[in-house]
Amino acid sequence: MKVSKCLILITLSALVISFAKAYDPSPLQDFCVAIDDPKNGVFVNGKFCKDPKQAKPEDFFFSGLNKAGNTDNDVKSNVTTVNVDQIPGLNTMGISLVRIDYAPYGQNPPHTHPRATEILVLLEGTLYVGFVSSNQDNNRLFAKMLHPGDVFVFPIGMIHFQVNIGKTPAVAFAGLSSQNAGVITIADTVFGSTPPINPEILAQAFKLDVNVVKDLEAKFKN
């Protein structure tokens, strides 16, 4: 009888451990459509690994973050990304890095990283930064003014932004908890999708005149 109870307990323990460990790993791309014939498969969740014996120092190295990015664009900012595409050795490591340059009054417009939390440190300038929580939290705005040496965290999936409110350039570095964090810029996504979203849908959603939506879609096209 004692043996039976022990076997039951062992079996239940094994099931608990099994359920605790059973989960889908976080996706490292926008989607990965299942396919029955592996010969026609192209992408996997992440990157294929090379033989560890063939790894070399260059697989873990990147140079260039000392150089400012070109901020001559509509938003007056530039993001230099260092992820698994630049450093192959980041594959499976769950981390990446960006340098963000802001011209005076430039911004990193509202966007979200679907696969990563971001922690940002300001090196130069003055930034106004913030994120908005989910609908369930009543879309609260969490915002702060940052000065050199200040750090701010943007939780995974939250819409967030940074704005240079100073008269001089600003520089920040940020770490992200994914080798491929992904980025969805809200305005570009909503008004610049291919093909475009029906203007009447967006007009109702944003409480705008449909002609205003059409004008916005024309501006964000391509």
Short mmCIF file of N, CA, C and O in Angstrom, two decimals, residues 130-142 155-160:
data_model
loop_
_atom_site.label_atom_id
_atom_site.label_comp_id
_atom_site.label_asym_id
_atom_site.label_seq_id
_atom_site.Cartn_x
_atom_site.Cartn_y
_atom_site.Cartn_z
N GLY A 130 8.00 58.25 -21.72
CA GLY A 130 6.87 57.67 -21.03
C GLY A 130 6.29 56.47 -21.75
O GLY A 130 6.63 56.19 -22.89
N PHE A 131 5.42 55.74 -21.04
CA PHE A 131 4.67 54.65 -21.64
C PHE A 131 3.24 54.69 -21.12
O PHE A 131 2.95 55.29 -20.08
N VAL A 132 2.35 54.05 -21.88
CA VAL A 132 0.93 54.00 -21.51
C VAL A 132 0.57 52.55 -21.20
O VAL A 132 0.87 51.64 -21.97
N SER A 133 -0.07 52.34 -20.07
CA SER A 133 -0.45 50.98 -19.66
C SER A 133 -1.63 50.48 -20.47
O SER A 133 -2.24 51.21 -21.26
N SER A 134 -2.01 49.24 -20.26
CA SER A 134 -3.06 48.58 -21.05
C SER A 134 -4.45 49.11 -20.70
O SER A 134 -4.65 49.83 -19.71
N ASN A 135 -5.43 48.72 -21.53
CA ASN A 135 -6.83 49.10 -21.27
C ASN A 135 -7.27 48.67 -19.88
O ASN A 135 -8.02 49.38 -19.21
N GLN A 136 -6.82 47.48 -19.46
CA GLN A 136 -7.22 46.95 -18.15
C GLN A 136 -6.73 47.82 -17.00
O GLN A 136 -7.27 47.78 -15.90
N ASP A 137 -5.69 48.62 -17.28
CA ASP A 137 -5.15 49.53 -16.27
C ASP A 137 -5.57 50.97 -16.55
O ASP A 137 -4.94 51.92 -16.08
N ASN A 138 -6.60 51.11 -17.39
CA ASN A 138 -7.17 52.43 -17.70
C ASN A 138 -6.21 53.34 -18.47
O ASN A 138 -6.29 54.56 -18.38
N ASN A 139 -5.29 52.72 -19.23
CA ASN A 139 -4.40 53.49 -20.12
C ASN A 139 -3.70 54.64 -19.40
O ASN A 139 -3.66 55.78 -19.88
N ARG A 140 -3.12 54.33 -18.25
CA ARG A 140 -2.41 55.36 -17.49
C ARG A 140 -1.08 55.71 -18.13
O ARG A 140 -0.36 54.83 -18.62
N LEU A 141 -0.74 56.99 -18.14
CA LEU A 141 0.54 57.46 -18.66
C LEU A 141 1.56 57.52 -17.53
O LEU A 141 1.34 58.15 -16.49
N PHE A 142 2.70 56.84 -17.72
CA PHE A 142 3.82 56.89 -16.78
C PHE A 142 4.94 57.65 -17.49
O PHE A 142 5.53 57.13 -18.45
N PRO A 155 8.00 48.59 -20.05
CA PRO A 155 7.60 47.18 -19.99
C PRO A 155 7.24 46.61 -21.36
O PRO A 155 6.77 47.33 -22.24
N ILE A 156 7.43 45.33 -21.52
CA ILE A 156 7.18 44.65 -22.78
C ILE A 156 5.77 44.92 -23.30
O ILE A 156 4.80 44.87 -22.57
N GLY A 157 5.68 45.26 -24.58
CA GLY A 157 4.40 45.44 -25.23
C GLY A 157 3.74 46.79 -25.02
O GLY A 157 2.77 47.12 -25.71
N MET A 158 4.23 47.60 -24.07
CA MET A 158 3.61 48.88 -23.79
C MET A 158 3.99 49.93 -24.85
O MET A 158 5.16 50.01 -25.25
N ILE A 159 3.02 50.74 -25.28
CA ILE A 159 3.33 51.85 -26.19
C ILE A 159 4.14 52.89 -25.43
O ILE A 159 3.75 53.30 -24.33
N HIS A 160 5.26 53.30 -26.01
CA HIS A 160 6.13 54.25 -25.33
C HIS A 160 6.78 55.22 -26.31
O HIS A 160 6.68 55.04 -27.53
#
